PDB file of C-alpha atoms in Angstrom:
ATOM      1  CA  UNK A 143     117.633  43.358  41.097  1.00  0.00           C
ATOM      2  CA  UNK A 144     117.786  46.826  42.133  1.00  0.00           C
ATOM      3  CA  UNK A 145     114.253  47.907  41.900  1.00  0.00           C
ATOM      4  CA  UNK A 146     111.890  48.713  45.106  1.00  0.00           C
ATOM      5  CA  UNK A 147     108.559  47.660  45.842  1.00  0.00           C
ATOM      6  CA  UNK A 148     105.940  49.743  44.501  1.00  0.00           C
ATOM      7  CA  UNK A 149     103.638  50.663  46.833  1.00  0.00           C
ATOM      8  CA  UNK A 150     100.399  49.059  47.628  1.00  0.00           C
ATOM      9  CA  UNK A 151     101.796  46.350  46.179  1.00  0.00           C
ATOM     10  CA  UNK A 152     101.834  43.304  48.841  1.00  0.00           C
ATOM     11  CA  UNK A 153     105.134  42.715  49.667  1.00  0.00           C
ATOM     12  CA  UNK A 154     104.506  39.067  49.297  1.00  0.00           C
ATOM     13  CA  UNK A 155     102.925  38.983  45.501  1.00  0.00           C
ATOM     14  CA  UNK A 156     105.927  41.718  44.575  1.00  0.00           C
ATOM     15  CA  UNK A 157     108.746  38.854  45.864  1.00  0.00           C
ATOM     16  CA  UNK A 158     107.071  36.210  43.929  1.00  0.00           C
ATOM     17  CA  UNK A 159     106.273  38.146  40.954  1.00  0.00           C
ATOM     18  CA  UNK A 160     110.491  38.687  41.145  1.00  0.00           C
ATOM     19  CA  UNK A 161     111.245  35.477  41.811  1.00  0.00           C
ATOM     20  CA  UNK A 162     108.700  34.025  38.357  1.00  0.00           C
ATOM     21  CA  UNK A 163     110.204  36.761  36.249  1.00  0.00           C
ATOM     22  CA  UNK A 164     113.954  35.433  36.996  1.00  0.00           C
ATOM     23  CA  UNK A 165     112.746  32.246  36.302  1.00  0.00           C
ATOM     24  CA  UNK A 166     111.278  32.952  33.207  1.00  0.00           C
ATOM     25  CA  UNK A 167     114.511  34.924  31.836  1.00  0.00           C
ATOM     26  CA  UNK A 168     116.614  31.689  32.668  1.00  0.00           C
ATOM     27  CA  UNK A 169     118.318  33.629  35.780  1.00  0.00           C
ATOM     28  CA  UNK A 170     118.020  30.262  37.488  1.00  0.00           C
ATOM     29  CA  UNK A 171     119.644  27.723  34.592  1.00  0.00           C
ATOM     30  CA  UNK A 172     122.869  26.068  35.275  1.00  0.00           C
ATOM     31  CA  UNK A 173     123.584  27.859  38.103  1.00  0.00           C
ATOM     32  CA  UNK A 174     126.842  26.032  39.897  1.00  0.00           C
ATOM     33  CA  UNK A 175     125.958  23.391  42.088  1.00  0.00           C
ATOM     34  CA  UNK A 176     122.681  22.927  40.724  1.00  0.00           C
ATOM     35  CA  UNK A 177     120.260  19.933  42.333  1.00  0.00           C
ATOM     36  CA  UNK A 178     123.622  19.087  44.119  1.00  0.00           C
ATOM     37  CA  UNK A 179     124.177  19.598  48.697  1.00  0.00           C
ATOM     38  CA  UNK A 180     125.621  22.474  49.651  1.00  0.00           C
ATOM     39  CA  UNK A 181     129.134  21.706  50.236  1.00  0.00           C
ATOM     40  CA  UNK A 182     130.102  21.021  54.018  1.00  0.00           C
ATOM     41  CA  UNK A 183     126.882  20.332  55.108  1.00  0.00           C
ATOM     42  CA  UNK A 184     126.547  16.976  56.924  1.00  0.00           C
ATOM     43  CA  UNK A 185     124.719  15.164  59.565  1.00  0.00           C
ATOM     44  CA  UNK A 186     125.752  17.461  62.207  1.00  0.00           C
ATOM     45  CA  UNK A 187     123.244  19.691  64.209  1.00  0.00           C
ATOM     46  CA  UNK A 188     122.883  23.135  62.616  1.00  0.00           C
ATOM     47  CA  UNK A 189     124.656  25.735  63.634  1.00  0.00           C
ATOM     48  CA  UNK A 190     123.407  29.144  62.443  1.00  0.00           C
ATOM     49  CA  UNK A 191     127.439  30.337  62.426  1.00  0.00           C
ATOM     50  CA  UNK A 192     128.094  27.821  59.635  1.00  0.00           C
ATOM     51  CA  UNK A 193     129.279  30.134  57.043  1.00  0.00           C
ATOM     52  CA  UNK A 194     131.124  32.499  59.556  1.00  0.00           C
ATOM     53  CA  UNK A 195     133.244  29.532  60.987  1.00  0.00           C
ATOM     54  CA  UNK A 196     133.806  28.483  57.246  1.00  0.00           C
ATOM     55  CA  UNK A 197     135.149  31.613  55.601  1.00  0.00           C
ATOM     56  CA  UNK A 198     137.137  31.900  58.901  1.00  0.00           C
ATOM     57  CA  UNK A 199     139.160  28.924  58.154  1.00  0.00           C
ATOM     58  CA  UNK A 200     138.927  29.353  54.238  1.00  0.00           C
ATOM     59  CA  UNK A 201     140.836  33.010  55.372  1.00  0.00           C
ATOM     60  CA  UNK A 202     142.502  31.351  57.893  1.00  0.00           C
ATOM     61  CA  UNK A 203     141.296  33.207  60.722  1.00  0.00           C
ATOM     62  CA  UNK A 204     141.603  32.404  64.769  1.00  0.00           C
ATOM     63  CA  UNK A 205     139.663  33.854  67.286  1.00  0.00           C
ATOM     64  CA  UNK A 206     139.892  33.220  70.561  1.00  0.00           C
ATOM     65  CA  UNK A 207     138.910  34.778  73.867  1.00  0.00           C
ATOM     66  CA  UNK A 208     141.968  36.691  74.868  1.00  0.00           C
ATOM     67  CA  UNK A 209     142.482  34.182  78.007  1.00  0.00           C
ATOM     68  CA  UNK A 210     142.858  31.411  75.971  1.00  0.00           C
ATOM     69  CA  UNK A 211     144.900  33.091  73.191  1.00  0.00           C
ATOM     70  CA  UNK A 212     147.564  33.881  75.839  1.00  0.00           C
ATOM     71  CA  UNK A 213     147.181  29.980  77.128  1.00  0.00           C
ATOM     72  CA  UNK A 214     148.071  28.912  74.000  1.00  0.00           C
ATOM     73  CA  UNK A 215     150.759  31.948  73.289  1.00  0.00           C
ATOM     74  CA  UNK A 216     152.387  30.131  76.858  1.00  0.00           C
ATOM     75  CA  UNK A 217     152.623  26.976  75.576  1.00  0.00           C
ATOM     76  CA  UNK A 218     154.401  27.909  71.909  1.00  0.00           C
ATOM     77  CA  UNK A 219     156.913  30.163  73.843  1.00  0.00           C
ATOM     78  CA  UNK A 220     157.659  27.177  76.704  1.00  0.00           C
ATOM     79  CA  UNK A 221     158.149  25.319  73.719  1.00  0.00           C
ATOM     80  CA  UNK A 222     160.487  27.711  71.724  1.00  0.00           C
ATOM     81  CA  UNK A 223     162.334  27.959  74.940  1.00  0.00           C
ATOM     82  CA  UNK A 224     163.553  24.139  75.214  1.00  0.00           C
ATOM     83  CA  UNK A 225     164.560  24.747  71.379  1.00  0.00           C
ATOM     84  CA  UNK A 226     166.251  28.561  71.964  1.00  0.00           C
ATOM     85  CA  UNK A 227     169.964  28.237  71.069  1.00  0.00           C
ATOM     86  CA  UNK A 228     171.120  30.289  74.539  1.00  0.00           C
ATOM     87  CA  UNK A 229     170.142  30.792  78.088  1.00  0.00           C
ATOM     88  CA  UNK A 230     170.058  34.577  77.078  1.00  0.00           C
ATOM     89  CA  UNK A 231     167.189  33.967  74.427  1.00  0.00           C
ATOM     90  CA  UNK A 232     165.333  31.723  76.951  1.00  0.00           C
ATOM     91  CA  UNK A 233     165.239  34.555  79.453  1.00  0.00           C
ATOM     92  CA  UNK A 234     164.066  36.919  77.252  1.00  0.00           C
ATOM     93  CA  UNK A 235     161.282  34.521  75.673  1.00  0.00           C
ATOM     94  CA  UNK A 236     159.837  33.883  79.594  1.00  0.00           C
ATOM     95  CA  UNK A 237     160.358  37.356  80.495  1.00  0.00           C
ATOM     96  CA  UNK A 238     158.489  38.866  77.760  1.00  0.00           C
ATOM     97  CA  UNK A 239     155.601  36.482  78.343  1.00  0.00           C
ATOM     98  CA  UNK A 240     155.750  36.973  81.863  1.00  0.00           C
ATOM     99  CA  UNK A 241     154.995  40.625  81.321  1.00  0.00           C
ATOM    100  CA  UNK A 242     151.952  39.637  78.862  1.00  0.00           C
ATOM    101  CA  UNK A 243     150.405  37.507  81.950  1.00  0.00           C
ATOM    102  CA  UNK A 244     150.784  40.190  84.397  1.00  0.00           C
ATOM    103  CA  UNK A 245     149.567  42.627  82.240  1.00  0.00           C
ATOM    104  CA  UNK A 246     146.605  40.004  81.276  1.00  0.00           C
ATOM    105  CA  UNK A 247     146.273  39.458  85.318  1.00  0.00           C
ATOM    106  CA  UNK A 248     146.253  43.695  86.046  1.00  0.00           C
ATOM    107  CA  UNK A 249     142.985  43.627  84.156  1.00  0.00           C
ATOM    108  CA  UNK A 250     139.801  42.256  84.583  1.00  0.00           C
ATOM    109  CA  UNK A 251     138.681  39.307  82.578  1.00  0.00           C
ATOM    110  CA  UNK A 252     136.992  39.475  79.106  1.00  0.00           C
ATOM    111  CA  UNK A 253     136.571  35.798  79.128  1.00  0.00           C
ATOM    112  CA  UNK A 254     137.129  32.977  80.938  1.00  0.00           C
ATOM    113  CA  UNK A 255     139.702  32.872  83.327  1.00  0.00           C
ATOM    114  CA  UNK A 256     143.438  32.628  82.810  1.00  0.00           C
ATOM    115  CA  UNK A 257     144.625  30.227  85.547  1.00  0.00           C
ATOM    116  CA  UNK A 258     148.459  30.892  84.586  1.00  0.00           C
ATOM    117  CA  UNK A 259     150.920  32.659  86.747  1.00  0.00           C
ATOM    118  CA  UNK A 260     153.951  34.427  85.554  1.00  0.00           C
ATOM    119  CA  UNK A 261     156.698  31.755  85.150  1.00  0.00           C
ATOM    120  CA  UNK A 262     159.564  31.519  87.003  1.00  0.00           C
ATOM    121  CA  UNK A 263     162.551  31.959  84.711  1.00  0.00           C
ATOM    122  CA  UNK A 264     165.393  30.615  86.523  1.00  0.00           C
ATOM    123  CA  UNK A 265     163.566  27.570  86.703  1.00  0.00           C
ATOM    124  CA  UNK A 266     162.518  27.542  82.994  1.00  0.00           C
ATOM    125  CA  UNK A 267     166.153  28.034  82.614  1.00  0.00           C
ATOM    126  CA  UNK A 268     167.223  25.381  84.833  1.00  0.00           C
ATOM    127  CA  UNK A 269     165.361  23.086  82.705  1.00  0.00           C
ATOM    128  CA  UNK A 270     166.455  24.506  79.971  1.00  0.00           C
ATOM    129  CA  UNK A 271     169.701  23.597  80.749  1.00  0.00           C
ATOM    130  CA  UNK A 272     169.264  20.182  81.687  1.00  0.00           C
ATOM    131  CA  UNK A 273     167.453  19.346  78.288  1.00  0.00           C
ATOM    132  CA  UNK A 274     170.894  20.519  76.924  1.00  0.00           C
ATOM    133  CA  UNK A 275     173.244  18.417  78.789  1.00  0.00           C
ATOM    134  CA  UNK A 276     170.630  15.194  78.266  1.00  0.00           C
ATOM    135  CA  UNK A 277     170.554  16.039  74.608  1.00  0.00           C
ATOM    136  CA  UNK A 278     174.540  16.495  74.672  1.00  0.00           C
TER     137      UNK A 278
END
């Protein structure tokens, strides 16, 4: 429907005038999901973002205040450093975040807080270490 509303027209009588027309032509028959919910849609509140958050996930998408994102980029790398094969790759792992939360820290805040610190890598490494002699 590409066609604009002549004017004088009320805008009203021109929408359902549209609306009969497509009716009458059949535009409405068997259309998917006919009579049927909408898919997703449950007892829940509503939340006017519903079909943002749900081709987000269907795209896999993540957003997360940038605070939170580097939170949870902490955690995976404390957690690839009691896996990382050498005390050289665990160094670089906590260094290179360290300079992400100081960086993150130099700034101010788009979001919520941080609350992290820059770790301290010899004790990372220390623990490191004694995971490997308790796994050994």
């Amino acid at each position: 429907m590409t066609e604009r509303k002549p004017p004088g027209v009320p805008f009203e009588s021109w929408v359902d005038r549209q609306i009969r027309e497509a009716e009458e032509r059949g535009a409405f028959d068997r259309l998917p999901g006919a009579g049927k919910p909408l898919p997703g849609v449950t007892d829940a509140p509503y939340d006017e973002l519903w079909w943002i958050k749900r081709k987000m996930a269907r795209e896999g998408w993540s957003v997360l205040p940038p605070a939170l994102a580097l939170r949870k980029e902490a955690e995976d790398v404390l957690a690839a450093a009691v896996r990382a094969p050498s005390e050289r790759i665990v160094r670089k792992l906590v260094e290179d975040l360290n300079v992400k939360i100081r960086d993150h820290l130099a700034k101010p805040p788009p979001g919520p807080p941080l609350g992290l610190k820059p770790y301290d890598v010899e004790e990372v490494v220390r623990q490191w270490r004694e995971g490997r002699t308790a796994a050994e």
